[in-house]
Amino acid sequence: FSARFRVHKDLVDWVPDCIITVNNASSTFLSDRIKRPRLAWILDHPRYFQSEYCQQNLAAMDYVFYCDRTYTPYFQGLKVKHEQFLPSTSVIHAPGTRRDEFQTPILFVGNFHNISKYIAHFPQQEKDLVYQLLEYQIAHPTANLEQLIHQADIRDEIIHKLQNIANEFTANLRRKLTETIRLEYFLYAAANSYKRYKYVSTLLKKGIVVYGPESWLAVFNPEYASHY
């Protein structure tokens, strides 16, 4: 209630031309009586933050933009003003600065979780099955947990271990997630990081300079240290 009150007060004070929400439907905060164009910018798949609630609250005044093409089936057919894929291309927290050392023909931009620390304690055979699971998630990004487990033929004991890891991985998330969604979210994040690891590794082996955070030093082969 307090959040809605503050938003409505700001709307009265500032009278904006349009209203932008991130990972939320506008009616989460706004009354339908507020007749302003509304832009919903979706950066994470809604299934990880109250999927049905998001669909129900997107309205005819919402222009919906999502940063991943695989989200398209979720938003098609909803009664919104407009929906389309729009990739995120830059940091949204602060304006950037031009840095000469980053002027290269190819530049990799992307968040990266070091998942190896979560999988390191698995025996090798189980570790291979986990990576098989991530490979399937990469190839089928819209697959749900049941489909992933069935296709990868993962045993219950491995799922139990992954669930504990997922609970730890998502412990600091502000939004409340069910255990199933926690595991789906972890596998989604782990698969994305594994995919990026494979992309970056391929570029490094070709001698291409790739820029990334210092955390990469613990993940990639030290022989490529001069390439990123």
mmCIF file of the C-alpha atoms, coordinates in Angstrom:
data_MODEL
# 
_entry.id   MODEL 
# 
loop_
_atom_site.group_PDB 
_atom_site.id 
_atom_site.type_symbol 
_atom_site.label_atom_id 
_atom_site.label_alt_id 
_atom_site.label_comp_id 
_atom_site.label_asym_id 
_atom_site.label_entity_id 
_atom_site.label_seq_id 
_atom_site.pdbx_PDB_ins_code 
_atom_site.Cartn_x 
_atom_site.Cartn_y 
_atom_site.Cartn_z 
_atom_site.occupancy 
_atom_site.B_iso_or_equiv 
_atom_site.pdbx_formal_charge 
_atom_site.auth_seq_id 
_atom_site.auth_comp_id 
_atom_site.auth_asym_id 
_atom_site.auth_atom_id 
_atom_site.pdbx_PDB_model_num 
ATOM 1   C CA . PHE A 1 1   ? 0.000  0.000   0.000   1.00 0.00 ? 1   PHE A CA 1 
ATOM 2   C CA . SER A 1 2   ? 2.743  2.460   0.930   1.00 0.00 ? 2   SER A CA 1 
ATOM 3   C CA . ALA A 1 3   ? 4.530  1.859   -2.384  1.00 0.00 ? 3   ALA A CA 1 
ATOM 4   C CA . ARG A 1 4   ? 1.342  2.539   -4.363  1.00 0.00 ? 4   ARG A CA 1 
ATOM 5   C CA . PHE A 1 5   ? 0.727  5.709   -2.337  1.00 0.00 ? 5   PHE A CA 1 
ATOM 6   C CA . ARG A 1 6   ? 4.237  7.064   -3.017  1.00 0.00 ? 6   ARG A CA 1 
ATOM 7   C CA . VAL A 1 7   ? 3.951  6.292   -6.727  1.00 0.00 ? 7   VAL A CA 1 
ATOM 8   C CA . HIS A 1 8   ? 0.577  8.036   -7.017  1.00 0.00 ? 8   HIS A CA 1 
ATOM 9   C CA . LYS A 1 9   ? 1.892  11.085  -5.140  1.00 0.00 ? 9   LYS A CA 1 
ATOM 10  C CA . ASP A 1 10  ? 4.897  11.305  -7.490  1.00 0.00 ? 10  ASP A CA 1 
ATOM 11  C CA . LEU A 1 11  ? 2.594  11.071  -10.507 1.00 0.00 ? 11  LEU A CA 1 
ATOM 12  C CA . VAL A 1 12  ? 0.587  14.028  -9.240  1.00 0.00 ? 12  VAL A CA 1 
ATOM 13  C CA . ASP A 1 13  ? 3.762  16.030  -8.508  1.00 0.00 ? 13  ASP A CA 1 
ATOM 14  C CA . TRP A 1 14  ? 5.603  15.290  -11.756 1.00 0.00 ? 14  TRP A CA 1 
ATOM 15  C CA . VAL A 1 15  ? 2.875  14.478  -14.342 1.00 0.00 ? 15  VAL A CA 1 
ATOM 16  C CA . PRO A 1 16  ? 5.120  12.252  -16.509 1.00 0.00 ? 16  PRO A CA 1 
ATOM 17  C CA . ASP A 1 17  ? 4.574  11.657  -20.224 1.00 0.00 ? 17  ASP A CA 1 
ATOM 18  C CA . CYS A 1 18  ? 4.827  7.911   -19.696 1.00 0.00 ? 18  CYS A CA 1 
ATOM 19  C CA . ILE A 1 19  ? 5.442  5.409   -16.896 1.00 0.00 ? 19  ILE A CA 1 
ATOM 20  C CA . ILE A 1 20  ? 8.105  2.683   -16.998 1.00 0.00 ? 20  ILE A CA 1 
ATOM 21  C CA . THR A 1 21  ? 8.050  -0.390  -14.788 1.00 0.00 ? 21  THR A CA 1 
ATOM 22  C CA . VAL A 1 22  ? 10.737 -3.093  -14.679 1.00 0.00 ? 22  VAL A CA 1 
ATOM 23  C CA . ASN A 1 23  ? 9.776  -6.760  -14.241 1.00 0.00 ? 23  ASN A CA 1 
ATOM 24  C CA . ASN A 1 24  ? 6.269  -5.708  -13.213 1.00 0.00 ? 24  ASN A CA 1 
ATOM 25  C CA . ALA A 1 25  ? 2.905  -5.021  -14.722 1.00 0.00 ? 25  ALA A CA 1 
ATOM 26  C CA . SER A 1 26  ? 1.935  -1.352  -14.354 1.00 0.00 ? 26  SER A CA 1 
ATOM 27  C CA . SER A 1 27  ? -1.265 -2.152  -12.463 1.00 0.00 ? 27  SER A CA 1 
ATOM 28  C CA . THR A 1 28  ? 0.882  -3.564  -9.665  1.00 0.00 ? 28  THR A CA 1 
ATOM 29  C CA . PHE A 1 29  ? 1.342  0.084   -8.676  1.00 0.00 ? 29  PHE A CA 1 
ATOM 30  C CA . LEU A 1 30  ? -1.164 2.093   -10.717 1.00 0.00 ? 30  LEU A CA 1 
ATOM 31  C CA . SER A 1 31  ? -4.907 2.499   -10.866 1.00 0.00 ? 31  SER A CA 1 
ATOM 32  C CA . ASP A 1 32  ? -6.599 1.984   -14.247 1.00 0.00 ? 32  ASP A CA 1 
ATOM 33  C CA . ARG A 1 33  ? -7.942 5.530   -13.870 1.00 0.00 ? 33  ARG A CA 1 
ATOM 34  C CA . ILE A 1 34  ? -4.439 6.939   -14.485 1.00 0.00 ? 34  ILE A CA 1 
ATOM 35  C CA . LYS A 1 35  ? -4.460 7.439   -18.248 1.00 0.00 ? 35  LYS A CA 1 
ATOM 36  C CA . ARG A 1 36  ? -0.773 7.535   -19.142 1.00 0.00 ? 36  ARG A CA 1 
ATOM 37  C CA . PRO A 1 37  ? 1.147  5.328   -21.603 1.00 0.00 ? 37  PRO A CA 1 
ATOM 38  C CA . ARG A 1 38  ? 2.853  2.533   -19.686 1.00 0.00 ? 38  ARG A CA 1 
ATOM 39  C CA . LEU A 1 39  ? 6.052  0.723   -20.628 1.00 0.00 ? 39  LEU A CA 1 
ATOM 40  C CA . ALA A 1 40  ? 6.719  -2.630  -18.989 1.00 0.00 ? 40  ALA A CA 1 
ATOM 41  C CA . TRP A 1 41  ? 10.368 -3.615  -19.421 1.00 0.00 ? 41  TRP A CA 1 
ATOM 42  C CA . ILE A 1 42  ? 10.787 -7.335  -18.713 1.00 0.00 ? 42  ILE A CA 1 
ATOM 43  C CA . LEU A 1 43  ? 14.380 -8.414  -18.025 1.00 0.00 ? 43  LEU A CA 1 
ATOM 44  C CA . ASP A 1 44  ? 13.707 -11.778 -16.323 1.00 0.00 ? 44  ASP A CA 1 
ATOM 45  C CA . HIS A 1 45  ? 11.193 -14.389 -17.367 1.00 0.00 ? 45  HIS A CA 1 
ATOM 46  C CA . PRO A 1 46  ? 7.932  -13.749 -15.467 1.00 0.00 ? 46  PRO A CA 1 
ATOM 47  C CA . ARG A 1 47  ? 7.755  -17.373 -14.351 1.00 0.00 ? 47  ARG A CA 1 
ATOM 48  C CA . TYR A 1 48  ? 10.389 -16.441 -11.759 1.00 0.00 ? 48  TYR A CA 1 
ATOM 49  C CA . PHE A 1 49  ? 8.284  -13.670 -10.226 1.00 0.00 ? 49  PHE A CA 1 
ATOM 50  C CA . GLN A 1 50  ? 4.580  -14.539 -9.999  1.00 0.00 ? 50  GLN A CA 1 
ATOM 51  C CA . SER A 1 51  ? 3.971  -15.566 -13.596 1.00 0.00 ? 51  SER A CA 1 
ATOM 52  C CA . GLU A 1 52  ? 0.162  -15.661 -13.614 1.00 0.00 ? 52  GLU A CA 1 
ATOM 53  C CA . TYR A 1 53  ? -0.060 -12.424 -11.618 1.00 0.00 ? 53  TYR A CA 1 
ATOM 54  C CA . CYS A 1 54  ? 2.034  -10.626 -14.229 1.00 0.00 ? 54  CYS A CA 1 
ATOM 55  C CA . GLN A 1 55  ? -0.151 -11.863 -17.092 1.00 0.00 ? 55  GLN A CA 1 
ATOM 56  C CA . GLN A 1 56  ? -3.358 -10.897 -15.308 1.00 0.00 ? 56  GLN A CA 1 
ATOM 57  C CA . ASN A 1 57  ? -2.183 -7.375  -14.569 1.00 0.00 ? 57  ASN A CA 1 
ATOM 58  C CA . LEU A 1 58  ? -0.846 -6.372  -17.970 1.00 0.00 ? 58  LEU A CA 1 
ATOM 59  C CA . ALA A 1 59  ? -3.521 -4.133  -19.443 1.00 0.00 ? 59  ALA A CA 1 
ATOM 60  C CA . ALA A 1 60  ? -4.547 -2.438  -22.670 1.00 0.00 ? 60  ALA A CA 1 
ATOM 61  C CA . MET A 1 61  ? -2.422 0.637   -21.901 1.00 0.00 ? 61  MET A CA 1 
ATOM 62  C CA . ASP A 1 62  ? 0.809  -1.389  -21.518 1.00 0.00 ? 62  ASP A CA 1 
ATOM 63  C CA . TYR A 1 63  ? 3.591  -1.419  -24.088 1.00 0.00 ? 63  TYR A CA 1 
ATOM 64  C CA . VAL A 1 64  ? 5.588  -4.557  -23.214 1.00 0.00 ? 64  VAL A CA 1 
ATOM 65  C CA . PHE A 1 65  ? 9.250  -4.985  -24.138 1.00 0.00 ? 65  PHE A CA 1 
ATOM 66  C CA . TYR A 1 66  ? 11.235 -8.097  -23.194 1.00 0.00 ? 66  TYR A CA 1 
ATOM 67  C CA . CYS A 1 67  ? 14.979 -8.668  -23.506 1.00 0.00 ? 67  CYS A CA 1 
ATOM 68  C CA . ASP A 1 68  ? 14.914 -12.341 -24.532 1.00 0.00 ? 68  ASP A CA 1 
ATOM 69  C CA . ARG A 1 69  ? 13.233 -13.744 -27.657 1.00 0.00 ? 69  ARG A CA 1 
ATOM 70  C CA . THR A 1 70  ? 12.311 -16.925 -25.794 1.00 0.00 ? 70  THR A CA 1 
ATOM 71  C CA . TYR A 1 71  ? 9.812  -14.887 -23.729 1.00 0.00 ? 71  TYR A CA 1 
ATOM 72  C CA . THR A 1 72  ? 7.692  -14.251 -26.850 1.00 0.00 ? 72  THR A CA 1 
ATOM 73  C CA . PRO A 1 73  ? 5.166  -17.115 -26.383 1.00 0.00 ? 73  PRO A CA 1 
ATOM 74  C CA . TYR A 1 74  ? 4.412  -15.917 -22.853 1.00 0.00 ? 74  TYR A CA 1 
ATOM 75  C CA . PHE A 1 75  ? 3.360  -12.435 -24.011 1.00 0.00 ? 75  PHE A CA 1 
ATOM 76  C CA . GLN A 1 76  ? 1.668  -13.233 -27.305 1.00 0.00 ? 76  GLN A CA 1 
ATOM 77  C CA . GLY A 1 77  ? -2.106 -13.095 -27.146 1.00 0.00 ? 77  GLY A CA 1 
ATOM 78  C CA . LEU A 1 78  ? -2.266 -10.848 -24.082 1.00 0.00 ? 78  LEU A CA 1 
ATOM 79  C CA . LYS A 1 79  ? -4.564 -7.812  -24.247 1.00 0.00 ? 79  LYS A CA 1 
ATOM 80  C CA . VAL A 1 80  ? -1.783 -5.228  -24.233 1.00 0.00 ? 80  VAL A CA 1 
ATOM 81  C CA . LYS A 1 81  ? -1.230 -2.186  -26.414 1.00 0.00 ? 81  LYS A CA 1 
ATOM 82  C CA . HIS A 1 82  ? 1.946  -3.613  -27.955 1.00 0.00 ? 82  HIS A CA 1 
ATOM 83  C CA . GLU A 1 83  ? 4.546  -6.311  -27.230 1.00 0.00 ? 83  GLU A CA 1 
ATOM 84  C CA . GLN A 1 84  ? 7.934  -6.941  -28.810 1.00 0.00 ? 84  GLN A CA 1 
ATOM 85  C CA . PHE A 1 85  ? 11.461 -8.217  -28.255 1.00 0.00 ? 85  PHE A CA 1 
ATOM 86  C CA . LEU A 1 86  ? 13.903 -5.430  -27.297 1.00 0.00 ? 86  LEU A CA 1 
ATOM 87  C CA . PRO A 1 87  ? 17.408 -6.501  -26.193 1.00 0.00 ? 87  PRO A CA 1 
ATOM 88  C CA . SER A 1 88  ? 19.131 -4.743  -23.331 1.00 0.00 ? 88  SER A CA 1 
ATOM 89  C CA . THR A 1 89  ? 22.287 -3.063  -24.631 1.00 0.00 ? 89  THR A CA 1 
ATOM 90  C CA . SER A 1 90  ? 23.804 -1.135  -21.731 1.00 0.00 ? 90  SER A CA 1 
ATOM 91  C CA . VAL A 1 91  ? 23.924 -0.712  -17.974 1.00 0.00 ? 91  VAL A CA 1 
ATOM 92  C CA . ILE A 1 92  ? 20.735 0.791   -16.576 1.00 0.00 ? 92  ILE A CA 1 
ATOM 93  C CA . HIS A 1 93  ? 22.027 1.887   -13.170 1.00 0.00 ? 93  HIS A CA 1 
ATOM 94  C CA . ALA A 1 94  ? 24.323 4.720   -14.240 1.00 0.00 ? 94  ALA A CA 1 
ATOM 95  C CA . PRO A 1 95  ? 25.568 6.434   -17.422 1.00 0.00 ? 95  PRO A CA 1 
ATOM 96  C CA . GLY A 1 96  ? 28.653 4.820   -18.906 1.00 0.00 ? 96  GLY A CA 1 
ATOM 97  C CA . THR A 1 97  ? 32.007 6.339   -19.798 1.00 0.00 ? 97  THR A CA 1 
ATOM 98  C CA . ARG A 1 98  ? 33.992 5.703   -22.952 1.00 0.00 ? 98  ARG A CA 1 
ATOM 99  C CA . ARG A 1 99  ? 37.194 3.724   -22.314 1.00 0.00 ? 99  ARG A CA 1 
ATOM 100 C CA . ASP A 1 100 ? 39.794 3.509   -25.067 1.00 0.00 ? 100 ASP A CA 1 
ATOM 101 C CA . GLU A 1 101 ? 41.145 0.155   -23.863 1.00 0.00 ? 101 GLU A CA 1 
ATOM 102 C CA . PHE A 1 102 ? 37.773 -1.424  -24.614 1.00 0.00 ? 102 PHE A CA 1 
ATOM 103 C CA . GLN A 1 103 ? 37.768 -0.371  -28.281 1.00 0.00 ? 103 GLN A CA 1 
ATOM 104 C CA . THR A 1 104 ? 37.821 -3.801  -29.954 1.00 0.00 ? 104 THR A CA 1 
ATOM 105 C CA . PRO A 1 105 ? 36.118 -5.399  -32.971 1.00 0.00 ? 105 PRO A CA 1 
ATOM 106 C CA . ILE A 1 106 ? 34.362 -7.905  -30.668 1.00 0.00 ? 106 ILE A CA 1 
ATOM 107 C CA . LEU A 1 107 ? 33.242 -7.146  -27.123 1.00 0.00 ? 107 LEU A CA 1 
ATOM 108 C CA . PHE A 1 108 ? 31.430 -9.650  -24.908 1.00 0.00 ? 108 PHE A CA 1 
ATOM 109 C CA . VAL A 1 109 ? 28.884 -8.079  -22.576 1.00 0.00 ? 109 VAL A CA 1 
ATOM 110 C CA . GLY A 1 110 ? 27.063 -10.206 -20.051 1.00 0.00 ? 110 GLY A CA 1 
ATOM 111 C CA . ASN A 1 111 ? 26.602 -11.109 -16.412 1.00 0.00 ? 111 ASN A CA 1 
ATOM 112 C CA . PHE A 1 112 ? 28.425 -14.226 -15.265 1.00 0.00 ? 112 PHE A CA 1 
ATOM 113 C CA . HIS A 1 113 ? 27.917 -16.531 -12.287 1.00 0.00 ? 113 HIS A CA 1 
ATOM 114 C CA . ASN A 1 114 ? 30.783 -18.877 -11.440 1.00 0.00 ? 114 ASN A CA 1 
ATOM 115 C CA . ILE A 1 115 ? 28.720 -22.069 -11.208 1.00 0.00 ? 115 ILE A CA 1 
ATOM 116 C CA . SER A 1 116 ? 31.737 -24.349 -10.872 1.00 0.00 ? 116 SER A CA 1 
ATOM 117 C CA . LYS A 1 117 ? 31.828 -23.724 -7.112  1.00 0.00 ? 117 LYS A CA 1 
ATOM 118 C CA . TYR A 1 118 ? 28.281 -25.062 -6.814  1.00 0.00 ? 118 TYR A CA 1 
ATOM 119 C CA . ILE A 1 119 ? 28.971 -28.191 -8.858  1.00 0.00 ? 119 ILE A CA 1 
ATOM 120 C CA . ALA A 1 120 ? 32.532 -28.935 -7.698  1.00 0.00 ? 120 ALA A CA 1 
ATOM 121 C CA . HIS A 1 121 ? 31.485 -31.235 -4.824  1.00 0.00 ? 121 HIS A CA 1 
ATOM 122 C CA . PHE A 1 122 ? 29.508 -33.588 -7.098  1.00 0.00 ? 122 PHE A CA 1 
ATOM 123 C CA . PRO A 1 123 ? 31.248 -36.889 -7.987  1.00 0.00 ? 123 PRO A CA 1 
ATOM 124 C CA . GLN A 1 124 ? 32.419 -36.829 -11.617 1.00 0.00 ? 124 GLN A CA 1 
ATOM 125 C CA . GLN A 1 125 ? 29.594 -39.043 -12.902 1.00 0.00 ? 125 GLN A CA 1 
ATOM 126 C CA . GLU A 1 126 ? 26.960 -36.863 -11.246 1.00 0.00 ? 126 GLU A CA 1 
ATOM 127 C CA . LYS A 1 127 ? 28.764 -33.729 -12.415 1.00 0.00 ? 127 LYS A CA 1 
ATOM 128 C CA . ASP A 1 128 ? 28.521 -34.974 -16.010 1.00 0.00 ? 128 ASP A CA 1 
ATOM 129 C CA . LEU A 1 129 ? 24.768 -35.464 -15.546 1.00 0.00 ? 129 LEU A CA 1 
ATOM 130 C CA . VAL A 1 130 ? 24.375 -31.931 -14.177 1.00 0.00 ? 130 VAL A CA 1 
ATOM 131 C CA . TYR A 1 131 ? 26.181 -30.471 -17.174 1.00 0.00 ? 131 TYR A CA 1 
ATOM 132 C CA . GLN A 1 132 ? 24.018 -32.638 -19.410 1.00 0.00 ? 132 GLN A CA 1 
ATOM 133 C CA . LEU A 1 133 ? 21.012 -31.064 -17.718 1.00 0.00 ? 133 LEU A CA 1 
ATOM 134 C CA . LEU A 1 134 ? 22.410 -27.564 -18.362 1.00 0.00 ? 134 LEU A CA 1 
ATOM 135 C CA . GLU A 1 135 ? 23.090 -28.455 -22.011 1.00 0.00 ? 135 GLU A CA 1 
ATOM 136 C CA . TYR A 1 136 ? 19.440 -29.420 -22.408 1.00 0.00 ? 136 TYR A CA 1 
ATOM 137 C CA . GLN A 1 137 ? 18.349 -26.177 -20.715 1.00 0.00 ? 137 GLN A CA 1 
ATOM 138 C CA . ILE A 1 138 ? 20.530 -24.189 -23.146 1.00 0.00 ? 138 ILE A CA 1 
ATOM 139 C CA . ALA A 1 139 ? 19.041 -25.986 -26.155 1.00 0.00 ? 139 ALA A CA 1 
ATOM 140 C CA . HIS A 1 140 ? 15.476 -25.703 -24.782 1.00 0.00 ? 140 HIS A CA 1 
ATOM 141 C CA . PRO A 1 141 ? 15.318 -22.406 -22.822 1.00 0.00 ? 141 PRO A CA 1 
ATOM 142 C CA . THR A 1 142 ? 11.538 -22.556 -22.333 1.00 0.00 ? 142 THR A CA 1 
ATOM 143 C CA . ALA A 1 143 ? 11.527 -26.086 -20.882 1.00 0.00 ? 143 ALA A CA 1 
ATOM 144 C CA . ASN A 1 144 ? 10.071 -26.384 -17.396 1.00 0.00 ? 144 ASN A CA 1 
ATOM 145 C CA . LEU A 1 145 ? 11.604 -28.366 -14.544 1.00 0.00 ? 145 LEU A CA 1 
ATOM 146 C CA . GLU A 1 146 ? 9.621  -31.536 -15.201 1.00 0.00 ? 146 GLU A CA 1 
ATOM 147 C CA . GLN A 1 147 ? 10.721 -31.580 -18.845 1.00 0.00 ? 147 GLN A CA 1 
ATOM 148 C CA . LEU A 1 148 ? 14.357 -30.965 -17.894 1.00 0.00 ? 148 LEU A CA 1 
ATOM 149 C CA . ILE A 1 149 ? 14.449 -33.803 -15.372 1.00 0.00 ? 149 ILE A CA 1 
ATOM 150 C CA . HIS A 1 150 ? 12.682 -36.206 -17.722 1.00 0.00 ? 150 HIS A CA 1 
ATOM 151 C CA . GLN A 1 151 ? 14.873 -35.497 -20.744 1.00 0.00 ? 151 GLN A CA 1 
ATOM 152 C CA . ALA A 1 152 ? 18.159 -35.509 -18.815 1.00 0.00 ? 152 ALA A CA 1 
ATOM 153 C CA . ASP A 1 153 ? 17.141 -38.617 -16.813 1.00 0.00 ? 153 ASP A CA 1 
ATOM 154 C CA . ILE A 1 154 ? 18.369 -37.162 -13.505 1.00 0.00 ? 154 ILE A CA 1 
ATOM 155 C CA . ARG A 1 155 ? 18.064 -39.262 -10.338 1.00 0.00 ? 155 ARG A CA 1 
ATOM 156 C CA . ASP A 1 156 ? 16.139 -38.000 -7.305  1.00 0.00 ? 156 ASP A CA 1 
ATOM 157 C CA . GLU A 1 157 ? 19.258 -37.804 -5.145  1.00 0.00 ? 157 GLU A CA 1 
ATOM 158 C CA . ILE A 1 158 ? 20.908 -35.422 -7.619  1.00 0.00 ? 158 ILE A CA 1 
ATOM 159 C CA . ILE A 1 159 ? 17.752 -33.314 -7.764  1.00 0.00 ? 159 ILE A CA 1 
ATOM 160 C CA . HIS A 1 160 ? 17.795 -33.146 -3.959  1.00 0.00 ? 160 HIS A CA 1 
ATOM 161 C CA . LYS A 1 161 ? 21.394 -31.884 -4.001  1.00 0.00 ? 161 LYS A CA 1 
ATOM 162 C CA . LEU A 1 162 ? 20.546 -29.346 -6.705  1.00 0.00 ? 162 LEU A CA 1 
ATOM 163 C CA . GLN A 1 163 ? 17.545 -28.162 -4.676  1.00 0.00 ? 163 GLN A CA 1 
ATOM 164 C CA . ASN A 1 164 ? 19.790 -27.439 -1.692  1.00 0.00 ? 164 ASN A CA 1 
ATOM 165 C CA . ILE A 1 165 ? 22.182 -25.536 -3.950  1.00 0.00 ? 165 ILE A CA 1 
ATOM 166 C CA . ALA A 1 166 ? 19.265 -23.605 -5.460  1.00 0.00 ? 166 ALA A CA 1 
ATOM 167 C CA . ASN A 1 167 ? 17.996 -22.643 -2.008  1.00 0.00 ? 167 ASN A CA 1 
ATOM 168 C CA . GLU A 1 168 ? 21.441 -21.269 -1.165  1.00 0.00 ? 168 GLU A CA 1 
ATOM 169 C CA . PHE A 1 169 ? 21.764 -19.526 -4.554  1.00 0.00 ? 169 PHE A CA 1 
ATOM 170 C CA . THR A 1 170 ? 18.413 -17.740 -4.206  1.00 0.00 ? 170 THR A CA 1 
ATOM 171 C CA . ALA A 1 171 ? 18.618 -17.027 -0.457  1.00 0.00 ? 171 ALA A CA 1 
ATOM 172 C CA . ASN A 1 172 ? 19.140 -13.279 -0.977  1.00 0.00 ? 172 ASN A CA 1 
ATOM 173 C CA . LEU A 1 173 ? 16.351 -12.750 -3.497  1.00 0.00 ? 173 LEU A CA 1 
ATOM 174 C CA . ARG A 1 174 ? 13.770 -10.305 -2.187  1.00 0.00 ? 174 ARG A CA 1 
ATOM 175 C CA . ARG A 1 175 ? 10.837 -11.960 -3.875  1.00 0.00 ? 175 ARG A CA 1 
ATOM 176 C CA . LYS A 1 176 ? 9.467  -15.150 -2.365  1.00 0.00 ? 176 LYS A CA 1 
ATOM 177 C CA . LEU A 1 177 ? 9.810  -18.219 -4.569  1.00 0.00 ? 177 LEU A CA 1 
ATOM 178 C CA . THR A 1 178 ? 8.534  -21.745 -4.159  1.00 0.00 ? 178 THR A CA 1 
ATOM 179 C CA . GLU A 1 179 ? 11.147 -24.507 -3.957  1.00 0.00 ? 179 GLU A CA 1 
ATOM 180 C CA . THR A 1 180 ? 10.333 -25.617 -7.506  1.00 0.00 ? 180 THR A CA 1 
ATOM 181 C CA . ILE A 1 181 ? 10.780 -22.092 -8.865  1.00 0.00 ? 181 ILE A CA 1 
ATOM 182 C CA . ARG A 1 182 ? 14.023 -21.700 -6.883  1.00 0.00 ? 182 ARG A CA 1 
ATOM 183 C CA . LEU A 1 183 ? 15.418 -24.776 -8.612  1.00 0.00 ? 183 LEU A CA 1 
ATOM 184 C CA . GLU A 1 184 ? 14.172 -23.635 -12.027 1.00 0.00 ? 184 GLU A CA 1 
ATOM 185 C CA . TYR A 1 185 ? 15.708 -20.206 -11.442 1.00 0.00 ? 185 TYR A CA 1 
ATOM 186 C CA . PHE A 1 186 ? 19.068 -21.679 -10.441 1.00 0.00 ? 186 PHE A CA 1 
ATOM 187 C CA . LEU A 1 187 ? 19.159 -23.989 -13.490 1.00 0.00 ? 187 LEU A CA 1 
ATOM 188 C CA . TYR A 1 188 ? 18.180 -21.047 -15.724 1.00 0.00 ? 188 TYR A CA 1 
ATOM 189 C CA . ALA A 1 189 ? 20.994 -18.869 -14.307 1.00 0.00 ? 189 ALA A CA 1 
ATOM 190 C CA . ALA A 1 190 ? 23.507 -21.735 -14.322 1.00 0.00 ? 190 ALA A CA 1 
ATOM 191 C CA . ALA A 1 191 ? 22.692 -22.673 -17.926 1.00 0.00 ? 191 ALA A CA 1 
ATOM 192 C CA . ASN A 1 192 ? 23.091 -19.050 -19.055 1.00 0.00 ? 192 ASN A CA 1 
ATOM 193 C CA . SER A 1 193 ? 26.460 -18.765 -17.328 1.00 0.00 ? 193 SER A CA 1 
ATOM 194 C CA . TYR A 1 194 ? 27.597 -22.121 -18.720 1.00 0.00 ? 194 TYR A CA 1 
ATOM 195 C CA . LYS A 1 195 ? 26.581 -21.004 -22.216 1.00 0.00 ? 195 LYS A CA 1 
ATOM 196 C CA . ARG A 1 196 ? 28.547 -17.755 -21.795 1.00 0.00 ? 196 ARG A CA 1 
ATOM 197 C CA . TYR A 1 197 ? 31.518 -19.713 -20.454 1.00 0.00 ? 197 TYR A CA 1 
ATOM 198 C CA . LYS A 1 198 ? 31.540 -21.826 -23.612 1.00 0.00 ? 198 LYS A CA 1 
ATOM 199 C CA . TYR A 1 199 ? 31.246 -18.772 -25.870 1.00 0.00 ? 199 TYR A CA 1 
ATOM 200 C CA . VAL A 1 200 ? 34.046 -16.900 -24.118 1.00 0.00 ? 200 VAL A CA 1 
ATOM 201 C CA . SER A 1 201 ? 36.275 -19.988 -24.022 1.00 0.00 ? 201 SER A CA 1 
ATOM 202 C CA . THR A 1 202 ? 35.902 -20.385 -27.774 1.00 0.00 ? 202 THR A CA 1 
ATOM 203 C CA . LEU A 1 203 ? 36.862 -16.737 -28.359 1.00 0.00 ? 203 LEU A CA 1 
ATOM 204 C CA . LEU A 1 204 ? 39.882 -16.980 -26.041 1.00 0.00 ? 204 LEU A CA 1 
ATOM 205 C CA . LYS A 1 205 ? 41.204 -20.055 -27.844 1.00 0.00 ? 205 LYS A CA 1 
ATOM 206 C CA . LYS A 1 206 ? 41.068 -18.084 -31.090 1.00 0.00 ? 206 LYS A CA 1 
ATOM 207 C CA . GLY A 1 207 ? 43.286 -15.385 -29.564 1.00 0.00 ? 207 GLY A CA 1 
ATOM 208 C CA . ILE A 1 208 ? 40.489 -12.802 -29.462 1.00 0.00 ? 208 ILE A CA 1 
ATOM 209 C CA . VAL A 1 209 ? 40.664 -10.280 -26.616 1.00 0.00 ? 209 VAL A CA 1 
ATOM 210 C CA . VAL A 1 210 ? 37.609 -10.552 -24.356 1.00 0.00 ? 210 VAL A CA 1 
ATOM 211 C CA . TYR A 1 211 ? 36.890 -8.155  -21.489 1.00 0.00 ? 211 TYR A CA 1 
ATOM 212 C CA . GLY A 1 212 ? 35.220 -9.339  -18.318 1.00 0.00 ? 212 GLY A CA 1 
ATOM 213 C CA . PRO A 1 213 ? 35.245 -9.067  -14.516 1.00 0.00 ? 213 PRO A CA 1 
ATOM 214 C CA . GLU A 1 214 ? 38.152 -10.271 -12.369 1.00 0.00 ? 214 GLU A CA 1 
ATOM 215 C CA . SER A 1 215 ? 36.017 -13.197 -11.224 1.00 0.00 ? 215 SER A CA 1 
ATOM 216 C CA . TRP A 1 216 ? 36.694 -14.763 -14.630 1.00 0.00 ? 216 TRP A CA 1 
ATOM 217 C CA . LEU A 1 217 ? 40.308 -15.354 -13.580 1.00 0.00 ? 217 LEU A CA 1 
ATOM 218 C CA . ALA A 1 218 ? 39.108 -18.145 -11.291 1.00 0.00 ? 218 ALA A CA 1 
ATOM 219 C CA . VAL A 1 219 ? 37.165 -19.816 -14.083 1.00 0.00 ? 219 VAL A CA 1 
ATOM 220 C CA . PHE A 1 220 ? 39.104 -19.628 -17.333 1.00 0.00 ? 220 PHE A CA 1 
ATOM 221 C CA . ASN A 1 221 ? 42.454 -21.202 -18.093 1.00 0.00 ? 221 ASN A CA 1 
ATOM 222 C CA . PRO A 1 222 ? 45.301 -18.982 -16.755 1.00 0.00 ? 222 PRO A CA 1 
ATOM 223 C CA . GLU A 1 223 ? 47.135 -19.270 -20.068 1.00 0.00 ? 223 GLU A CA 1 
ATOM 224 C CA . TYR A 1 224 ? 44.527 -16.914 -21.535 1.00 0.00 ? 224 TYR A CA 1 
ATOM 225 C CA . ALA A 1 225 ? 44.987 -14.246 -18.833 1.00 0.00 ? 225 ALA A CA 1 
ATOM 226 C CA . SER A 1 226 ? 46.451 -11.794 -21.353 1.00 0.00 ? 226 SER A CA 1 
ATOM 227 C CA . HIS A 1 227 ? 43.354 -12.118 -23.546 1.00 0.00 ? 227 HIS A CA 1 
ATOM 228 C CA . TYR A 1 228 ? 40.781 -10.725 -21.074 1.00 0.00 ? 228 TYR A CA 1 
# 
